[in-house]
Each structure stands twice: as C-alpha cells, then as structure tokens.
PDB file of C-alpha atoms in Angstrom:
ATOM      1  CA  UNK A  66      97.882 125.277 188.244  1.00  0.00           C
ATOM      2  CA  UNK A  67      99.942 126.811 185.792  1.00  0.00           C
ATOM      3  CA  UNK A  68     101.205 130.634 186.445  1.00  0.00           C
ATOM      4  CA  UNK A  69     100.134 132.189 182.694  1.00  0.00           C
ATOM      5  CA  UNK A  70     102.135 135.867 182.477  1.00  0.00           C
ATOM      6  CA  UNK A  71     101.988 136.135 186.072  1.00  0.00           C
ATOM      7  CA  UNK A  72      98.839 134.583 186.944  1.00  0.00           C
ATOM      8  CA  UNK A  73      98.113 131.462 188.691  1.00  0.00           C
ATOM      9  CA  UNK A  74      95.776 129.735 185.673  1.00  0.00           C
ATOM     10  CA  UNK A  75      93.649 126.266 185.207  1.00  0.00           C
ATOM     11  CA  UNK A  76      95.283 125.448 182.328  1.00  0.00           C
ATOM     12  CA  UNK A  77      97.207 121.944 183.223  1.00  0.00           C
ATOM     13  CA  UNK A  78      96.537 119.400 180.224  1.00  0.00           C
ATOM     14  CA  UNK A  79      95.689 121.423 177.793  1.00  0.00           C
ATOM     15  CA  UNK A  80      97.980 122.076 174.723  1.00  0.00           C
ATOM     16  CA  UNK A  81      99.742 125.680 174.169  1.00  0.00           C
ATOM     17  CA  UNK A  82      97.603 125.382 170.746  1.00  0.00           C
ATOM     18  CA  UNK A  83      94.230 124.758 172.656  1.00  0.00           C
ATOM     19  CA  UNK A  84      95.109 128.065 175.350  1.00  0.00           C
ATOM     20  CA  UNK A  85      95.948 129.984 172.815  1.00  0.00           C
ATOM     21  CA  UNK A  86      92.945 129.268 170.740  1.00  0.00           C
ATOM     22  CA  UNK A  87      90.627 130.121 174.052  1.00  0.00           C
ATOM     23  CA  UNK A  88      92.228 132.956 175.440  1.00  0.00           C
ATOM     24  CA  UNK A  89      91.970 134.674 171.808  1.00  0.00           C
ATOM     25  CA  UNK A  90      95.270 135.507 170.573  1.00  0.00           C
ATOM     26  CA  UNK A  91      96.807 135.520 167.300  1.00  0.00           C
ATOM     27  CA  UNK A  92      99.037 132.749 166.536  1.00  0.00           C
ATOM     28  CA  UNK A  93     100.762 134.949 163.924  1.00  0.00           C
ATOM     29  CA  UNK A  94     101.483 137.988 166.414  1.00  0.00           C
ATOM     30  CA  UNK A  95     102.903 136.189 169.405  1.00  0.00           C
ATOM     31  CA  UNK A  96     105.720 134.733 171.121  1.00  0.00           C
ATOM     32  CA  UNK A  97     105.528 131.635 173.396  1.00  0.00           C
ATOM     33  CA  UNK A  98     107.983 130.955 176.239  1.00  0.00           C
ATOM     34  CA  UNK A  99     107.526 127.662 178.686  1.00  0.00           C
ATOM     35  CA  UNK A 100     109.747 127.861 181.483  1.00  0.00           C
ATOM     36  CA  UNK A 101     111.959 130.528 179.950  1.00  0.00           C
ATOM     37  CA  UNK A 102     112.526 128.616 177.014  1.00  0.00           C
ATOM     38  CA  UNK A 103     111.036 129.515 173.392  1.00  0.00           C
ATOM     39  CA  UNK A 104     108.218 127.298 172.447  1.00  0.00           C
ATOM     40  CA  UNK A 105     108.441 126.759 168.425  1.00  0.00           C
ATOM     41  CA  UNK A 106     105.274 127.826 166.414  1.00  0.00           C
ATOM     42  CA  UNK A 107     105.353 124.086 165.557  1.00  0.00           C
ATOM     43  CA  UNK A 108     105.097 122.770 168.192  1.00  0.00           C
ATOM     44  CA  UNK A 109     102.177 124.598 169.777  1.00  0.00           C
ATOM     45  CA  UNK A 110     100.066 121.166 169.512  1.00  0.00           C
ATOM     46  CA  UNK A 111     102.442 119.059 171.158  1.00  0.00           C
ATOM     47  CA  UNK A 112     103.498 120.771 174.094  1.00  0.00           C
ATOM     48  CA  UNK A 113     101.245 120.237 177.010  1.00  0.00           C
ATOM     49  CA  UNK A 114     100.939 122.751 179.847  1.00  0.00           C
ATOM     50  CA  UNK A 115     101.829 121.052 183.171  1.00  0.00           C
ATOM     51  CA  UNK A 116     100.957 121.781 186.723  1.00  0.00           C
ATOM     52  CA  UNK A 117     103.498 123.805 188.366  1.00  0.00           C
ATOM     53  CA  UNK A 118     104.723 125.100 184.591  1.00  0.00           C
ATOM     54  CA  UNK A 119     105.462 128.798 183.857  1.00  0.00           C
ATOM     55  CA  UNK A 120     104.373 130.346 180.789  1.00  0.00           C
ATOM     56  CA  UNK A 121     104.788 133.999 178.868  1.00  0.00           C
ATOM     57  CA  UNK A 122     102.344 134.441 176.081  1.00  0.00           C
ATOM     58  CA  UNK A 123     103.870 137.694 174.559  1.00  0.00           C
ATOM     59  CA  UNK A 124     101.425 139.488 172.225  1.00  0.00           C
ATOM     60  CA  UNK A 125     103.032 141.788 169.899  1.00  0.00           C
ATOM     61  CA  UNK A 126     101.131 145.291 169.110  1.00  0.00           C
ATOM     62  CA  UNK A 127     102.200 147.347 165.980  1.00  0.00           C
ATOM     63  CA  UNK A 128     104.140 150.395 165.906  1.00  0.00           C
ATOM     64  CA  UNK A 129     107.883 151.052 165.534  1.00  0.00           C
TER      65      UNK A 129
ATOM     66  CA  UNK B 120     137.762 169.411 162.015  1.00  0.00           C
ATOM     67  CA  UNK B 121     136.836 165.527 162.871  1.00  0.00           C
ATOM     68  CA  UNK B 122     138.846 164.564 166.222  1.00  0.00           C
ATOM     69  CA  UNK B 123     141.266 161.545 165.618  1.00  0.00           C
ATOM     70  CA  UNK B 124     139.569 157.983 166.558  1.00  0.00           C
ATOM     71  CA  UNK B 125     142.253 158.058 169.990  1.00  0.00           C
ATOM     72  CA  UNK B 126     140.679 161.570 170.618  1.00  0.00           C
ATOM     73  CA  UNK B 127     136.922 159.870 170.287  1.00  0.00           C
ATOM     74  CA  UNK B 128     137.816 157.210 172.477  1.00  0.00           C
ATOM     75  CA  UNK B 129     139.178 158.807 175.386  1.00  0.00           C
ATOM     76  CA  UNK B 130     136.268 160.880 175.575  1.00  0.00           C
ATOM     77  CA  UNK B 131     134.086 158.486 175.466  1.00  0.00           C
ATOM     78  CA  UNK B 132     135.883 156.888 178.198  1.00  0.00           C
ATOM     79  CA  UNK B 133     135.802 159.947 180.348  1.00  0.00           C
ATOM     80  CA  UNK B 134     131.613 159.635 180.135  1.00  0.00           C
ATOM     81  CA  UNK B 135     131.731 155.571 180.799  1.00  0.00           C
ATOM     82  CA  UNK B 136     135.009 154.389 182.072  1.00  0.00           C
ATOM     83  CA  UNK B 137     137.654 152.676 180.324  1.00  0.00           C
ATOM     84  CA  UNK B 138     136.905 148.897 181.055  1.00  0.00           C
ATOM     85  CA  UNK B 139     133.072 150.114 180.059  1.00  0.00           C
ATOM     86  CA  UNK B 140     134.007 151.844 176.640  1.00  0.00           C
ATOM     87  CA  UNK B 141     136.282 148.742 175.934  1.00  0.00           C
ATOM     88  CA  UNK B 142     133.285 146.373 176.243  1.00  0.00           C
ATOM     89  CA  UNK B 143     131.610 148.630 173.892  1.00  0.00           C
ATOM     90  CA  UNK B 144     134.053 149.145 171.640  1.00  0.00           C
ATOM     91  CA  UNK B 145     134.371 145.444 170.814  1.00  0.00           C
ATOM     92  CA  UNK B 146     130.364 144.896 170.551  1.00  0.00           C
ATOM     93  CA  UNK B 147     128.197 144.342 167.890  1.00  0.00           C
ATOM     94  CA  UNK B 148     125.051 145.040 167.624  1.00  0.00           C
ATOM     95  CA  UNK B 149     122.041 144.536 164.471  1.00  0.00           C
ATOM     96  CA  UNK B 150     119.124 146.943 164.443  1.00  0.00           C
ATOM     97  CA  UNK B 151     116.368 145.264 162.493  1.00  0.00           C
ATOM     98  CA  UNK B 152     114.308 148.194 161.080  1.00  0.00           C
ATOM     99  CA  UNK B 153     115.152 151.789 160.851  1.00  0.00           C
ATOM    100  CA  UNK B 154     112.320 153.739 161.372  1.00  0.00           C
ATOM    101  CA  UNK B 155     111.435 155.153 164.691  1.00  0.00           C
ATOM    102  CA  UNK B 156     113.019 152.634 166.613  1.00  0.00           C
ATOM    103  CA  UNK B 157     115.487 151.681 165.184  1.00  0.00           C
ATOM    104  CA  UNK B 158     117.008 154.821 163.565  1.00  0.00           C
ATOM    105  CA  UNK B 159     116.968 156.268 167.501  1.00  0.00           C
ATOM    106  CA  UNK B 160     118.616 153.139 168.564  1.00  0.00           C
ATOM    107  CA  UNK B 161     121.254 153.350 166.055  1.00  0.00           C
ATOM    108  CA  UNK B 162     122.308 157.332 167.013  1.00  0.00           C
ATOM    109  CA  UNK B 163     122.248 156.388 170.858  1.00  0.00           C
ATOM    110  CA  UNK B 164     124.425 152.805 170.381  1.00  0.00           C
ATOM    111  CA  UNK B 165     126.737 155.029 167.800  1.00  0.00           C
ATOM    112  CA  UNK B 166     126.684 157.630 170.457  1.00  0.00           C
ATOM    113  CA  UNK B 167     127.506 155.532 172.735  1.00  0.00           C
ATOM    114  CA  UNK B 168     130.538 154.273 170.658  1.00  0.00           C
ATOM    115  CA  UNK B 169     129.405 150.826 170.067  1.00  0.00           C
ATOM    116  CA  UNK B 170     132.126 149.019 168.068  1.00  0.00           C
ATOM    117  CA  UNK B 171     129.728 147.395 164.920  1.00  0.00           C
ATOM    118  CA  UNK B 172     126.178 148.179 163.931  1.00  0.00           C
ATOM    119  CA  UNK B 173     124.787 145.904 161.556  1.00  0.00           C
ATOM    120  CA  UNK B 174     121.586 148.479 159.753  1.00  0.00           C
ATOM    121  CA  UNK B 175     118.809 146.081 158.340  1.00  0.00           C
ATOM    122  CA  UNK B 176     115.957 147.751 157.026  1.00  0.00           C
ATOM    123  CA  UNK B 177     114.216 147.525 152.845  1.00  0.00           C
ATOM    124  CA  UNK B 178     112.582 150.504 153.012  1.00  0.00           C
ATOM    125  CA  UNK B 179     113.445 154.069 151.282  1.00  0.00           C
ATOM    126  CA  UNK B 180     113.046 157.579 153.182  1.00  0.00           C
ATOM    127  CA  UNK B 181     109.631 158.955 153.139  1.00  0.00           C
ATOM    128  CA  UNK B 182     108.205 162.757 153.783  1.00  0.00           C
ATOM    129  CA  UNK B 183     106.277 160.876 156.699  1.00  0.00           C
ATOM    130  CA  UNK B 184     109.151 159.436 158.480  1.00  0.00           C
ATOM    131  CA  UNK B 185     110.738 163.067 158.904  1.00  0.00           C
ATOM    132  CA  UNK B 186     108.636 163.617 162.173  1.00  0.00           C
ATOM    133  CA  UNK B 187     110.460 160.706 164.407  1.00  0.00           C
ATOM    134  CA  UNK B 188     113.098 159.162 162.398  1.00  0.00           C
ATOM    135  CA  UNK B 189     116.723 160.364 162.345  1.00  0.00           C
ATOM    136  CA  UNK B 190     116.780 161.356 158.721  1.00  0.00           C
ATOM    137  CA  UNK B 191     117.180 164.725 156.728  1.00  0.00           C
ATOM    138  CA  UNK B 192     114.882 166.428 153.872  1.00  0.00           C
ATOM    139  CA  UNK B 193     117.176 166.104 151.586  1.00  0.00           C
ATOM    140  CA  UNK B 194     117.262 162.512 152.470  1.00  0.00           C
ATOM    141  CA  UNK B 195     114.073 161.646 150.950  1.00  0.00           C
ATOM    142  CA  UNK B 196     113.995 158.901 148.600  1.00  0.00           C
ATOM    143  CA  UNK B 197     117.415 157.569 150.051  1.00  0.00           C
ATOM    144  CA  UNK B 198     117.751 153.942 151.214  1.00  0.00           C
ATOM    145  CA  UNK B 199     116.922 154.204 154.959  1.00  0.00           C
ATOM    146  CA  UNK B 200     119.794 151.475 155.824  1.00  0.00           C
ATOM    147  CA  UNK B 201     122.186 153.954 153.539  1.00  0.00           C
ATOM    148  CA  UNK B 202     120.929 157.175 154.750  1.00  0.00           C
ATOM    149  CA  UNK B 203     121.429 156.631 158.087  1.00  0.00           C
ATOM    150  CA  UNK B 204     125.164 154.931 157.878  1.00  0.00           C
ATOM    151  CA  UNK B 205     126.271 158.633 156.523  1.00  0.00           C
ATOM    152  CA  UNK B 206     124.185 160.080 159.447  1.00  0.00           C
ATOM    153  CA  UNK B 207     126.116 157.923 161.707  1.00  0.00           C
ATOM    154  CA  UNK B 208     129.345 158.305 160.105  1.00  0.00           C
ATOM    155  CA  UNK B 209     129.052 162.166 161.125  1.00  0.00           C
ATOM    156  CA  UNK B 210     128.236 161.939 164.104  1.00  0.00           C
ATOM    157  CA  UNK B 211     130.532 159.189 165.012  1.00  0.00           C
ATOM    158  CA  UNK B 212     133.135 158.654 162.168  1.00  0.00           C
ATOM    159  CA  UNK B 213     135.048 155.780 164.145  1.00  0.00           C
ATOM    160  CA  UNK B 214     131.916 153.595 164.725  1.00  0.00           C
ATOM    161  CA  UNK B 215     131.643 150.727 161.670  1.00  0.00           C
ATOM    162  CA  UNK B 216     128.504 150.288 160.090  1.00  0.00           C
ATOM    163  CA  UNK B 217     127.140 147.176 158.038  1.00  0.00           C
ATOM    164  CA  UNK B 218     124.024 148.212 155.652  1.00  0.00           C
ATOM    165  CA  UNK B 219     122.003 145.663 154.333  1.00  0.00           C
ATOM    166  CA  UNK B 220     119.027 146.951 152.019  1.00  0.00           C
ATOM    167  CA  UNK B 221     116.846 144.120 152.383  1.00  0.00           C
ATOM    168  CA  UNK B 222     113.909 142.287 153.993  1.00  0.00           C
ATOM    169  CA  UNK B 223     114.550 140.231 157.168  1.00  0.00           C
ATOM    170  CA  UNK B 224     112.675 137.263 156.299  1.00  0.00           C
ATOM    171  CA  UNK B 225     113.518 133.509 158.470  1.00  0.00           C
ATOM    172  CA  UNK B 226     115.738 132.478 154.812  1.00  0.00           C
ATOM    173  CA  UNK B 227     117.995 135.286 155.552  1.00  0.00           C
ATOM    174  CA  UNK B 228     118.031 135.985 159.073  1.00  0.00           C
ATOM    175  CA  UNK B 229     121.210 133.241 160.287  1.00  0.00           C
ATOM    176  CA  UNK B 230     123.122 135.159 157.823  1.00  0.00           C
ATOM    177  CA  UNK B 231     122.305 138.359 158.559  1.00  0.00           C
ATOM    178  CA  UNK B 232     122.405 138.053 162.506  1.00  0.00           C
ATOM    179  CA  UNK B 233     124.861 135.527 163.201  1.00  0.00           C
ATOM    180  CA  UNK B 234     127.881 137.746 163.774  1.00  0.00           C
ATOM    181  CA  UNK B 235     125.611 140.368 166.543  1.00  0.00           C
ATOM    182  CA  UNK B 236     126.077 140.234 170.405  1.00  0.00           C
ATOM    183  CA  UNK B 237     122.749 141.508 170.578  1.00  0.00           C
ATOM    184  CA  UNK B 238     119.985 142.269 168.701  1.00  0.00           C
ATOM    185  CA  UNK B 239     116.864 144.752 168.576  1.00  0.00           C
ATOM    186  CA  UNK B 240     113.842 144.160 167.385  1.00  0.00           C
ATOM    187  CA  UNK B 241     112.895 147.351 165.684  1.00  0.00           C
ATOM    188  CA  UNK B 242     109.890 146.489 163.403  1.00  0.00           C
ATOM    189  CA  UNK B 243     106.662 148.519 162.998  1.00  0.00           C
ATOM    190  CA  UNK B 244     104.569 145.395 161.726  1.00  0.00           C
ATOM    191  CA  UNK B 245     103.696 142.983 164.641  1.00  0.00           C
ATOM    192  CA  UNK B 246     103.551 139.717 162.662  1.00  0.00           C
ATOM    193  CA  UNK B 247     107.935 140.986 162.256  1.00  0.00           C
ATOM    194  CA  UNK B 248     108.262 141.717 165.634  1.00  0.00           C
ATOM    195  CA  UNK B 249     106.820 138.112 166.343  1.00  0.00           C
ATOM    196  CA  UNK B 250     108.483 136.779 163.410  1.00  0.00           C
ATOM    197  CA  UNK B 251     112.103 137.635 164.452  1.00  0.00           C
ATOM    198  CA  UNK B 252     111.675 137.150 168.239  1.00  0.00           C
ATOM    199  CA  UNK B 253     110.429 133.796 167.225  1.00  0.00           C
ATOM    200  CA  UNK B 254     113.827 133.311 165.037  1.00  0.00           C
ATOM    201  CA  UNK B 255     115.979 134.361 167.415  1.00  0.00           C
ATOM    202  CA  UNK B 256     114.782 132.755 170.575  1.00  0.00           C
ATOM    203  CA  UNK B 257     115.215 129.323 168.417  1.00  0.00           C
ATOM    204  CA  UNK B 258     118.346 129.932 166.493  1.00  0.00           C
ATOM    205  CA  UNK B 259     120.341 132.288 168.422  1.00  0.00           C
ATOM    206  CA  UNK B 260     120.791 130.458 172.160  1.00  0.00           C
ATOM    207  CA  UNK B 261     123.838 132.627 173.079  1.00  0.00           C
ATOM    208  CA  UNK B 262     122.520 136.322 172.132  1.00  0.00           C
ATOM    209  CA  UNK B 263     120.584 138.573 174.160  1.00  0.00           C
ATOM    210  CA  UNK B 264     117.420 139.980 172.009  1.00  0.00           C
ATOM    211  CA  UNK B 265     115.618 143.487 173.051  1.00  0.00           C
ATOM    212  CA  UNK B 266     112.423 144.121 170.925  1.00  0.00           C
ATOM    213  CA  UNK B 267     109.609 146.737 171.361  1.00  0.00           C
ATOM    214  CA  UNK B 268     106.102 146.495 171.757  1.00  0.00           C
ATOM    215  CA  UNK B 269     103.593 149.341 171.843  1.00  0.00           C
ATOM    216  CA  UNK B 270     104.881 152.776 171.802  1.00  0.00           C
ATOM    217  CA  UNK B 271     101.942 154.380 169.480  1.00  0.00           C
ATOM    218  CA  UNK B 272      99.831 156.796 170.349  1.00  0.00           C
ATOM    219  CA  UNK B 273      99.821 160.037 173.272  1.00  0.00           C
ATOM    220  CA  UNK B 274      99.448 158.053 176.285  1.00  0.00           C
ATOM    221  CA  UNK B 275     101.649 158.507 179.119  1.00  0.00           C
ATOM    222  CA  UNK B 276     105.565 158.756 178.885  1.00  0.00           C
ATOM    223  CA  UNK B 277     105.494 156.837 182.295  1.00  0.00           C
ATOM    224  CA  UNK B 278     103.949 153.846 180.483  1.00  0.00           C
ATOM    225  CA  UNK B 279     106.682 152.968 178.855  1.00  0.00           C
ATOM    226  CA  UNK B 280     108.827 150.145 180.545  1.00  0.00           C
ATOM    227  CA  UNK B 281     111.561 147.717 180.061  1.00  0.00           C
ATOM    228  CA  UNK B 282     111.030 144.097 181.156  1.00  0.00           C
ATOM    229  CA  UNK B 283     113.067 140.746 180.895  1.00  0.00           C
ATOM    230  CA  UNK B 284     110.334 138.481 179.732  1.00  0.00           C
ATOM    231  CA  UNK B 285     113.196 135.576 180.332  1.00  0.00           C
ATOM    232  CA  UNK B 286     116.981 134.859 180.499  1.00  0.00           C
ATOM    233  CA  UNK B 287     118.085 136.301 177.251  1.00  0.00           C
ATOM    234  CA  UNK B 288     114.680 138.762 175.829  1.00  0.00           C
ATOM    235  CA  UNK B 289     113.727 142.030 176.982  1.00  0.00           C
ATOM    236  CA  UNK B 290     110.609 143.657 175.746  1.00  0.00           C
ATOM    237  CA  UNK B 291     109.925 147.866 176.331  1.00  0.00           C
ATOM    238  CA  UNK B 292     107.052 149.727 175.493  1.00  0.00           C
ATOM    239  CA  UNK B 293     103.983 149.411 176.644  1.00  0.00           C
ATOM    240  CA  UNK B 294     102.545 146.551 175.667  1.00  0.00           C
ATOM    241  CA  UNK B 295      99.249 147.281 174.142  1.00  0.00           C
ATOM    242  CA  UNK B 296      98.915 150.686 172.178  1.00  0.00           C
ATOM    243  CA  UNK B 297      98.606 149.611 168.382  1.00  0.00           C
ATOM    244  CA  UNK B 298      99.181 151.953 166.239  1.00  0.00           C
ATOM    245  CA  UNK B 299      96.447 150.198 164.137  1.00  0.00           C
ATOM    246  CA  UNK B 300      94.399 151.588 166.745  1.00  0.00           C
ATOM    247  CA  UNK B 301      95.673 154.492 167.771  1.00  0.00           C
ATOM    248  CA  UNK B 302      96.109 155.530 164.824  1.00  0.00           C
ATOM    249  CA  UNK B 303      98.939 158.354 165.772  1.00  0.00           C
ATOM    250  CA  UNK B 304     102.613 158.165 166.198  1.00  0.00           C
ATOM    251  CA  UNK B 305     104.442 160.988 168.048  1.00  0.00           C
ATOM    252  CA  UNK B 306     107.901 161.635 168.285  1.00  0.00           C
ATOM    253  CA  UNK B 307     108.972 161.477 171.604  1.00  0.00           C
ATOM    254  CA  UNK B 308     107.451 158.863 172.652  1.00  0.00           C
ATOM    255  CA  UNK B 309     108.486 156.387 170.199  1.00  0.00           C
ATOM    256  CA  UNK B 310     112.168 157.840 170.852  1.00  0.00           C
ATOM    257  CA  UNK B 311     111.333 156.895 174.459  1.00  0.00           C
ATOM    258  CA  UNK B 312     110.822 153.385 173.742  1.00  0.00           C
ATOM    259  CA  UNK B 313     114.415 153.184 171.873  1.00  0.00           C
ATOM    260  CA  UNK B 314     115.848 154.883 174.165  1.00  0.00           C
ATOM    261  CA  UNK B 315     114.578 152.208 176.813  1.00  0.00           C
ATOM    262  CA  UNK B 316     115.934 149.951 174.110  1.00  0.00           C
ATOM    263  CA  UNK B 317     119.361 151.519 173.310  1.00  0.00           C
ATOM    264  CA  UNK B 318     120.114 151.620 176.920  1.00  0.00           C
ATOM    265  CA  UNK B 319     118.983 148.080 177.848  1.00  0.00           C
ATOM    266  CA  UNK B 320     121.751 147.306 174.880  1.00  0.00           C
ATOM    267  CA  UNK B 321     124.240 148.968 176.768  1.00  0.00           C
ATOM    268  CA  UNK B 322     123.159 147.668 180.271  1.00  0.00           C
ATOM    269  CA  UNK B 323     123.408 143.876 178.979  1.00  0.00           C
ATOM    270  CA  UNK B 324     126.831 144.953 178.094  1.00  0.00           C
ATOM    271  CA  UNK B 325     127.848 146.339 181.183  1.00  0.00           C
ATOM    272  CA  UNK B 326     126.341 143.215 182.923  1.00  0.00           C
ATOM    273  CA  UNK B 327     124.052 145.112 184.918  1.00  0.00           C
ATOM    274  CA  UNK B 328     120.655 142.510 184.402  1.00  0.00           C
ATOM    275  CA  UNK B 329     116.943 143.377 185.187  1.00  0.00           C
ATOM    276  CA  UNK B 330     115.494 140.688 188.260  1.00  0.00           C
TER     277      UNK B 330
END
C-alpha cells in the first residue's frame, strides 16, 4: 500500500503520471512530494509508486 | 519625529527578546506577489523588524485591490512592488526593502530568490502558486518555503490552518475555496491566511517547527 495525503492507497506500481491522471488532478496546478522530497514535473512518468512509499499530492486552489 | 534605528530596535526587542530580534534582524525574506497575501505579509514581517524583504510582484495598484491590500487611494496606478516599499518605509524606516517590478517566471526565479532565507508564496493564480513551489522545492534545497492555498470566499475563519506538508514547505489556508468558485474575496480572511503565513515566517526563524 502506499499512504496517498494521509491515506493508506492501492496505488503500488503505478507511475505518479498514471495516479495523477485517475484521481483527476491537474498536472499544471499541483505539487508532488514522494517521501518528503519534490517529485519534478518531468519526471511524473518515471517515478513509480512503491509499497510502503509516502506521497503528498498538493492541489493548489486560486486566490491570494 | 521618526525614532533612531537603536530606538526601533530595542523596542522591538522588548516585544521578542534580544537573541529573537537578532535572528530577525539578520533575515531575509522574498514575498512573491503583493496583493492580499503578500502585501499583509510584508507589513507583519516589516512589523516584525525583519532585516531584508525582497517585494516581487508586476502588477500596478487597482481601485479593486483597496478592499484587502495594504495600499492607499492615492496609490492607484502605482507599481504595487513600489507602492508598498514607501508604505513599509513608514511604518518601519530601518527595515531594507528590494523591489523588483517584474514577473516571477522559472528564467528569473534563481536570481531573484537566491539571496532569501525563506520564501512565501503569495500568488493569486494557482498554476503560480504550483509553478514556484515546484521551483523552489527543486532549486532551493536549503530554504524553507510557506505558500497559501485557499483563502477565498466567507467560510469559516476557523478553517484556515497552517500545515508542514514536509521538511522545508508549509502550506495555510484552507485548501479548497477557489476563488474561481467562490467568486468573493473578503478582507479579513485573506489577511488571516498571511497572517498564518507571516507568523509561520517568524516561527521557522525562531526554530519553533510544526510536528
């Protein structure tokens, strides 16, 4: 399992590119941390989600 | 009559200790986007007597940015990034400011950014917010980044929070009222969210850390 902003999800093997894609968020809105670290816009179809792996999908809202 | 910059200090250090003000005096700090953020921001770091703010914003004082932003009628028109450095200068003379009338955009943001401690995210567009946190996360591994996200409409006061998404990013607002669909701003509680902001700044600087 993979713990996805706090929840425990079934998301081990898939890419960051293919969650994103089926939870609905926009690429061009977000920001992407595996494991506390930044994931790079690039390399959303590289980096594969791993059992035990911790990820923040942070969805930015407008307003300011 | 303006008290002397030794006068300024030891007040300040009266409020927040000495070893406290010291930190603070030696900070620096760049406020990316000076609208209702990050014009509240700026008054509580200066406030606060933060030693360097570094003022990013394009944009130009508008009638509709009266209602939250810390500018003047007869600032209208004014560069917001100028405008606000002669706010700040009166109401903290000894605090240095760095203006830069332009557009953060990932060509100029190492340049811009590289000399802050810290930096706030203090967009209004969410594809900047994203855009910067992005940057900074990559580029910037030793500096501490607080941005804001949802802050728009007249829902609660008591939703706003502060979190520490990881090591060196905090995020306060929150989290999900657009103004694209709200469609309303209001004035205190957008001031709330840089105030959550402004005093996160000085909390990472006093080493105090949210779990």
């Amino acid at each position: 399992m993979v713990t996805i902003n706090g929840v425990a999800t079934d998301a081990a093997g898939k890419t960051v590119a293919e969650y994103i894609a089926s939870s609905n968020y926009d690429p061009q809105v977000i920001a992407v941390e595996l494991n506390e670290d930044i994931v790079s816009k690039k390399d959303y179809d590289t980096t594969v989600l791993k059992d035990g792996d911790t990820l923040e999908v942070v969805s930015f809202v407008g307003g300011g | 009559m303006i008290p002397s910059h030794e006068e300024m200090t030891a007040a300040l250090a009266q409020r927040h200790g000495e070893s406290l003000q010291r930190v603070f005096s030696s900070a620096k700090v760049a406020i990316c986007g000076l609208g209702g953020l990050g014009s509240n921001i700026a008054v509580s770091l200066a406030r606060a007597g933060i030693g360097k703010l570094i003022l990013i914003d394009f944009d130009r004082v508008d009638i509709t940015n009266l209602h939250r932003q810390q500018y003047k009628a007869n600032q209208i028109g004014m560069f917001k990034c100028e405008a606000l450095a002669q706010n700040l200068s009166e109401i903290a003379p000894y605090v240095q400011t760095e203006p830069h009338c332009v557009r953060l955009t990932e060509e100029n943001c190492f340049d811009l950014l590289c000399d802050a401690d810290i930096i706030c995210e203090a967009f209004d567009k969410a594809e900047n917010k994203s855009m910067l946190v992005n940057y900074a996360l990559e580029h910037f591994p030793d500096k501490y980044l607080v941005a804001a996200s949802g802050m728009a409409g007249i829902g609660s006061p008591n939703e706003i929070v502060t979190r520490r998404v990881s090591k060196r990013f905090y995020l306060c607002g929150d989290g999900k009222s657009d103004v694209n669909e709200c469609g309303s701003l209001f004035s205190a509680r957008v001031m709330l969210c840089a105030a959550h902001q402004a005093h996160t700044v000085l909390r990472i600087l006093a080493k105090e850390f949210e779990d």
